[in-house]
C-alpha cells in the first residue's frame, strides 16, 4: 500500500460508515415491508415472505389507489404552478432590477423566517371565510409561491447573460418569448433543482392537507401512513410497506434529477 493510500484510508473508512448509516434506515424499511409485525418489532434484518400479506392488509384497510392518485395529482400541479410563478417572479426581480424590488425582495426573505405553523390559523380563517375548506384550491394556493423558490430563480437569473436579452430585444422578440424560449432552456438545471425540492415538499406535506382536506376522498399518502398508526394495535409490517410505497415516488424523482439538482443548487448554467 502506497503512502497516499494509507493517508486516504481514514477518509474512506469514515465515508463507508456514513454511507452505511444513511442507507440502513431505507434497508430496514424495505426489509420490514416483507416481514410480519412480530419480526419487525424483534429487529429482524433479513427479508421475509410476508410482502403479499402486508399488501393485501394495506389495500383492505386503506384506499391506497385514491391516496396515490391524490398525492400524485396535487404534487404535480403544485410543482408546475410553483415553477412557473416563482421563475417569472425571480426573473422579474433580477432582469427588471431597481431599489423598490430590492426592498420587496428583502420583505420576502424576512417571510422565510416565519414558520408555516404560525400561518396556519390565519390561513384557515381566511379560506374558511371564503368557503374553501375541503377544496383543492385551499390546498394549492398557499404552496405555489414560496420566498425560497423566488430567491433561487433570482440568484440563477444573475448568471443569465444579459447580452442575450438585449440581442433578442433588438431582433424584435417580446419579453414573454424571451422568457419562455431563451431563459427557460438555459436554466434547465435550476428548474430541475426547483422541481425536485417542490415535488418532495408537496408530496410529503401532511399538516396543511390534514387541516383543509376533511373528506376521505381527499386522503393523501402521508395521511394514509398516519392512519396506519392510529389503531390500538399497529401492524408494523403493513406500516413499513405503506412508508416504502410513500417514499418511492420522491426517491425516483431525486434519482432522476440528482445531477440537475446539484447543478441548480450551485448555480451552474447549462
GROMACS .gro file of C-alpha atoms in nm:
model
  270
    1UNK     CA    1   0.000   0.000   0.000
    2UNK     CA    2   0.141   0.337  -0.103
    3UNK     CA    3   0.179   0.631   0.132
    4UNK     CA    4  -0.104   0.817  -0.042
    5UNK     CA    5  -0.338   0.520   0.000
    6UNK     CA    6  -0.252   0.491   0.369
    7UNK     CA    7  -0.320   0.861   0.421
    8UNK     CA    8  -0.660   0.833   0.248
    9UNK     CA    9  -0.766   0.519   0.436
   10UNK     CA   10  -0.926   0.703   0.736
   11UNK     CA   11  -1.128   0.921   0.500
   12UNK     CA   12  -1.258   0.616   0.313
   13UNK     CA   13  -1.347   0.443   0.640
   14UNK     CA   14  -1.545   0.747   0.755
   15UNK     CA   15  -1.726   0.766   0.420
   16UNK     CA   16  -1.814   0.396   0.432
   17UNK     CA   17  -1.954   0.432   0.784
   18UNK     CA   18  -2.151   0.746   0.688
   19UNK     CA   19  -2.290   0.572   0.378
   20UNK     CA   20  -2.396   0.270   0.585
   21UNK     CA   21  -2.571   0.489   0.842
   22UNK     CA   22  -2.752   0.676   0.562
   23UNK     CA   23  -2.868   0.366   0.374
   24UNK     CA   24  -2.950   0.142   0.671
   25UNK     CA   25  -3.290   0.304   0.755
   26UNK     CA   26  -3.400   0.253   0.394
   27UNK     CA   27  -3.283  -0.108   0.404
   28UNK     CA   28  -3.461  -0.168   0.734
   29UNK     CA   29  -3.781  -0.017   0.592
   30UNK     CA   30  -3.765  -0.237   0.281
   31UNK     CA   31  -3.692  -0.549   0.486
   32UNK     CA   32  -3.968  -0.465   0.733
   33UNK     CA   33  -4.220  -0.449   0.448
   34UNK     CA   34  -4.155  -0.819   0.381
   35UNK     CA   35  -4.183  -0.935   0.742
   36UNK     CA   36  -4.459  -0.979   0.996
   37UNK     CA   37  -4.525  -0.725   1.268
   38UNK     CA   38  -4.362  -0.952   1.526
   39UNK     CA   39  -4.049  -0.986   1.310
   40UNK     CA   40  -4.024  -0.608   1.273
   41UNK     CA   41  -4.057  -0.544   1.647
   42UNK     CA   42  -3.797  -0.813   1.716
   43UNK     CA   43  -3.549  -0.635   1.487
   44UNK     CA   44  -3.517  -0.893   1.209
   45UNK     CA   45  -3.271  -0.770   0.945
   46UNK     CA   46  -3.323  -1.023   0.666
   47UNK     CA   47  -3.608  -1.024   0.412
   48UNK     CA   48  -3.914  -1.232   0.486
   49UNK     CA   49  -4.201  -1.381   0.287
   50UNK     CA   50  -4.489  -1.168   0.418
   51UNK     CA   51  -4.487  -0.898   0.148
   52UNK     CA   52  -4.805  -1.014  -0.027
   53UNK     CA   53  -4.994  -1.047   0.301
   54UNK     CA   54  -4.885  -0.698   0.406
   55UNK     CA   55  -5.001  -0.556   0.073
   56UNK     CA   56  -5.339  -0.730   0.099
   57UNK     CA   57  -5.382  -0.594   0.451
   58UNK     CA   58  -5.286  -0.246   0.334
   59UNK     CA   59  -5.535  -0.227   0.047
   60UNK     CA   60  -5.809  -0.382   0.260
   61UNK     CA   61  -5.766  -0.127   0.541
   62UNK     CA   62  -5.684   0.187   0.338
   63UNK     CA   63  -5.780   0.328  -0.002
   64UNK     CA   64  -5.429   0.311  -0.146
   65UNK     CA   65  -5.524   0.390  -0.506
   66UNK     CA   66  -5.712   0.708  -0.416
   67UNK     CA   67  -5.430   0.825  -0.186
   68UNK     CA   68  -5.166   0.766  -0.453
   69UNK     CA   69  -5.370   0.949  -0.718
   70UNK     CA   70  -5.444   1.243  -0.490
   71UNK     CA   71  -5.080   1.282  -0.387
   72UNK     CA   72  -4.956   1.250  -0.745
   73UNK     CA   73  -5.211   1.498  -0.878
   74UNK     CA   74  -5.158   1.751  -0.600
   75UNK     CA   75  -4.778   1.731  -0.616
   76UNK     CA   76  -4.767   1.757  -0.995
   77UNK     CA   77  -4.998   2.059  -1.016
   78UNK     CA   78  -4.827   2.237  -0.725
   79UNK     CA   79  -4.486   2.172  -0.879
   80UNK     CA   80  -4.582   2.303  -1.224
   81UNK     CA   81  -4.751   2.614  -1.087
   82UNK     CA   82  -4.464   2.684  -0.847
   83UNK     CA   83  -4.203   2.655  -1.123
   84UNK     CA   84  -4.399   2.890  -1.347
   85UNK     CA   85  -4.489   3.156  -1.090
   86UNK     CA   86  -4.162   3.160  -0.894
   87UNK     CA   87  -3.943   3.156  -1.204
   88UNK     CA   88  -4.133   3.452  -1.353
   89UNK     CA   89  -4.102   3.635  -1.020
   90UNK     CA   90  -3.730   3.560  -0.984
   91UNK     CA   91  -3.667   3.658  -1.345
   92UNK     CA   92  -3.853   3.985  -1.299
   93UNK     CA   93  -3.673   4.072  -0.975
   94UNK     CA   94  -3.333   4.040  -1.143
   95UNK     CA   95  -3.385   4.142  -1.506
   96UNK     CA   96  -3.602   4.446  -1.424
   97UNK     CA   97  -3.392   4.541  -1.126
   98UNK     CA   98  -3.447   4.855  -0.915
   99UNK     CA   99  -3.440   4.961  -0.549
  100UNK     CA  100  -3.811   4.906  -0.489
  101UNK     CA  101  -3.781   4.546  -0.599
  102UNK     CA  102  -3.482   4.503  -0.367
  103UNK     CA  103  -3.694   4.622  -0.073
  104UNK     CA  104  -3.976   4.389  -0.171
  105UNK     CA  105  -3.730   4.101  -0.200
  106UNK     CA  106  -3.599   4.180   0.147
  107UNK     CA  107  -3.954   4.154   0.282
  108UNK     CA  108  -3.994   3.817   0.110
  109UNK     CA  109  -3.669   3.692   0.261
  110UNK     CA  110  -3.788   3.800   0.606
  111UNK     CA  111  -4.102   3.594   0.545
  112UNK     CA  112  -3.880   3.286   0.523
  113UNK     CA  113  -3.814   3.324   0.896
  114UNK     CA  114  -4.183   3.276   0.981
  115UNK     CA  115  -4.267   2.906   1.031
  116UNK     CA  116  -4.569   2.774   0.847
  117UNK     CA  117  -4.722   2.667   1.179
  118UNK     CA  118  -4.761   3.035   1.268
  119UNK     CA  119  -4.952   3.096   0.944
  120UNK     CA  120  -5.193   2.805   0.962
  121UNK     CA  121  -5.453   2.974   1.183
  122UNK     CA  122  -5.487   3.293   0.970
  123UNK     CA  123  -5.482   3.083   0.652
  124UNK     CA  124  -5.755   2.857   0.787
  125UNK     CA  125  -5.969   3.155   0.892
  126UNK     CA  126  -5.918   3.317   0.552
  127UNK     CA  127  -6.015   3.010   0.349
  128UNK     CA  128  -6.298   2.933   0.590
  129UNK     CA  129  -6.437   3.282   0.530
  130UNK     CA  130  -6.421   3.215   0.156
  131UNK     CA  131  -6.599   2.877   0.199
  132UNK     CA  132  -6.299   2.696   0.051
  133UNK     CA  133  -6.234   2.446   0.328
  134UNK     CA  134  -6.218   2.091   0.190
  135UNK     CA  135  -6.144   2.230  -0.155
  136UNK     CA  136  -5.849   2.169  -0.381
  137UNK     CA  137  -5.785   2.543  -0.418
  138UNK     CA  138  -5.723   2.582  -0.045
  139UNK     CA  139  -5.455   2.315  -0.067
  140UNK     CA  140  -5.278   2.452  -0.374
  141UNK     CA  141  -5.281   2.831  -0.327
  142UNK     CA  142  -5.054   2.857  -0.018
  143UNK     CA  143  -4.793   2.632  -0.181
  144UNK     CA  144  -4.748   2.771  -0.532
  145UNK     CA  145  -4.528   3.067  -0.439
  146UNK     CA  146  -4.253   3.049  -0.178
  147UNK     CA  147  -3.977   3.302  -0.094
  148UNK     CA  148  -3.711   3.032  -0.122
  149UNK     CA  149  -3.804   2.941  -0.481
  150UNK     CA  150  -3.822   3.306  -0.584
  151UNK     CA  151  -3.478   3.364  -0.432
  152UNK     CA  152  -3.342   3.054  -0.608
  153UNK     CA  153  -3.459   3.171  -0.950
  154UNK     CA  154  -3.345   3.525  -0.884
  155UNK     CA  155  -2.995   3.408  -0.796
  156UNK     CA  156  -2.986   3.189  -1.107
  157UNK     CA  157  -3.107   3.477  -1.325
  158UNK     CA  158  -2.796   3.672  -1.220
  159UNK     CA  159  -2.585   3.426  -1.418
  160UNK     CA  160  -2.809   3.456  -1.724
  161UNK     CA  161  -2.623   3.657  -1.995
  162UNK     CA  162  -2.796   3.993  -2.028
  163UNK     CA  163  -2.639   4.039  -2.372
  164UNK     CA  164  -2.869   3.764  -2.498
  165UNK     CA  165  -3.172   3.958  -2.375
  166UNK     CA  166  -3.057   4.278  -2.543
  167UNK     CA  167  -2.986   4.096  -2.870
  168UNK     CA  168  -3.329   3.929  -2.857
  169UNK     CA  169  -3.497   4.265  -2.799
  170UNK     CA  170  -3.318   4.410  -3.099
  171UNK     CA  171  -3.445   4.116  -3.305
  172UNK     CA  172  -3.799   4.207  -3.204
  173UNK     CA  173  -3.875   3.927  -2.957
  174UNK     CA  174  -4.132   4.008  -2.691
  175UNK     CA  175  -4.048   3.975  -2.322
  176UNK     CA  176  -4.270   3.668  -2.295
  177UNK     CA  177  -4.091   3.492  -2.582
  178UNK     CA  178  -3.752   3.583  -2.434
  179UNK     CA  179  -3.855   3.421  -2.106
  180UNK     CA  180  -4.006   3.103  -2.250
  181UNK     CA  181  -3.777   3.048  -2.548
  182UNK     CA  182  -3.443   3.164  -2.406
  183UNK     CA  183  -3.443   3.183  -2.026
  184UNK     CA  184  -3.614   2.851  -1.952
  185UNK     CA  185  -3.394   2.634  -2.183
  186UNK     CA  186  -3.075   2.790  -2.044
  187UNK     CA  187  -3.185   2.745  -1.681
  188UNK     CA  188  -3.274   2.375  -1.707
  189UNK     CA  189  -3.054   2.286  -1.409
  190UNK     CA  190  -3.226   2.542  -1.187
  191UNK     CA  191  -3.566   2.413  -1.293
  192UNK     CA  192  -3.451   2.058  -1.216
  193UNK     CA  193  -3.341   2.157  -0.865
  194UNK     CA  194  -3.661   2.354  -0.802
  195UNK     CA  195  -3.873   2.067  -0.933
  196UNK     CA  196  -3.702   1.819  -0.701
  197UNK     CA  197  -3.745   2.033  -0.389
  198UNK     CA  198  -4.103   2.140  -0.469
  199UNK     CA  199  -4.226   1.792  -0.559
  200UNK     CA  200  -4.075   1.639  -0.245
  201UNK     CA  201  -4.224   1.911  -0.022
  202UNK     CA  202  -4.566   1.881  -0.186
  203UNK     CA  203  -4.565   1.501  -0.169
  204UNK     CA  204  -4.454   1.485   0.196
  205UNK     CA  205  -4.680   1.768   0.315
  206UNK     CA  206  -4.904   1.640   0.592
  207UNK     CA  207  -5.017   1.914   0.829
  208UNK     CA  208  -5.192   2.156   0.591
  209UNK     CA  209  -5.373   1.886   0.387
  210UNK     CA  210  -5.489   1.727   0.713
  211UNK     CA  211  -5.644   2.062   0.814
  212UNK     CA  212  -5.814   2.168   0.490
  213UNK     CA  213  -5.900   1.831   0.333
  214UNK     CA  214  -6.163   1.682   0.561
  215UNK     CA  215  -6.317   1.410   0.342
  216UNK     CA  216  -6.198   1.053   0.293
  217UNK     CA  217  -6.190   1.103  -0.085
  218UNK     CA  218  -5.914   1.367  -0.042
  219UNK     CA  219  -5.671   1.148   0.154
  220UNK     CA  220  -5.304   1.170   0.056
  221UNK     CA  221  -5.019   0.925   0.112
  222UNK     CA  222  -4.877   1.093   0.425
  223UNK     CA  223  -5.230   1.097   0.570
  224UNK     CA  224  -5.270   0.729   0.483
  225UNK     CA  225  -4.942   0.640   0.658
  226UNK     CA  226  -5.056   0.836   0.965
  227UNK     CA  227  -5.383   0.639   0.965
  228UNK     CA  228  -5.187   0.314   0.983
  229UNK     CA  229  -5.060   0.419   1.328
  230UNK     CA  230  -5.394   0.535   1.466
  231UNK     CA  231  -5.525   0.197   1.585
  232UNK     CA  232  -5.482   0.032   1.922
  233UNK     CA  233  -5.266  -0.240   1.765
  234UNK     CA  234  -5.019  -0.135   1.496
  235UNK     CA  235  -4.925  -0.380   1.220
  236UNK     CA  236  -4.564  -0.276   1.170
  237UNK     CA  237  -4.518  -0.489   0.860
  238UNK     CA  238  -4.810  -0.315   0.690
  239UNK     CA  239  -4.685   0.020   0.822
  240UNK     CA  240  -4.337  -0.038   0.677
  241UNK     CA  241  -4.489  -0.127   0.340
  242UNK     CA  242  -4.701   0.189   0.345
  243UNK     CA  243  -4.397   0.403   0.425
  244UNK     CA  244  -4.199   0.228   0.150
  245UNK     CA  245  -4.470   0.295  -0.111
  246UNK     CA  246  -4.494   0.657   0.008
  247UNK     CA  247  -4.117   0.700  -0.025
  248UNK     CA  248  -4.070   0.552  -0.373
  249UNK     CA  249  -4.202   0.845  -0.587
  250UNK     CA  250  -3.980   1.104  -0.419
  251UNK     CA  251  -3.681   0.870  -0.435
  252UNK     CA  252  -3.737   0.815  -0.809
  253UNK     CA  253  -3.770   1.188  -0.873
  254UNK     CA  254  -3.449   1.262  -0.683
  255UNK     CA  255  -3.250   0.985  -0.854
  256UNK     CA  256  -3.365   1.101  -1.198
  257UNK     CA  257  -3.289   1.469  -1.129
  258UNK     CA  258  -2.993   1.447  -0.890
  259UNK     CA  259  -2.747   1.587  -1.147
  260UNK     CA  260  -2.975   1.881  -1.227
  261UNK     CA  261  -3.035   1.928  -0.855
  262UNK     CA  262  -2.663   1.957  -0.780
  263UNK     CA  263  -2.601   2.190  -1.075
  264UNK     CA  264  -2.905   2.404  -0.997
  265UNK     CA  265  -2.821   2.449  -0.628
  266UNK     CA  266  -2.463   2.553  -0.712
  267UNK     CA  267  -2.591   2.798  -0.974
  268UNK     CA  268  -2.449   2.624  -1.281
  269UNK     CA  269  -2.585   2.733  -1.619
  270UNK     CA  270  -2.610   2.474  -1.894
   0.00000   0.00000   0.00000
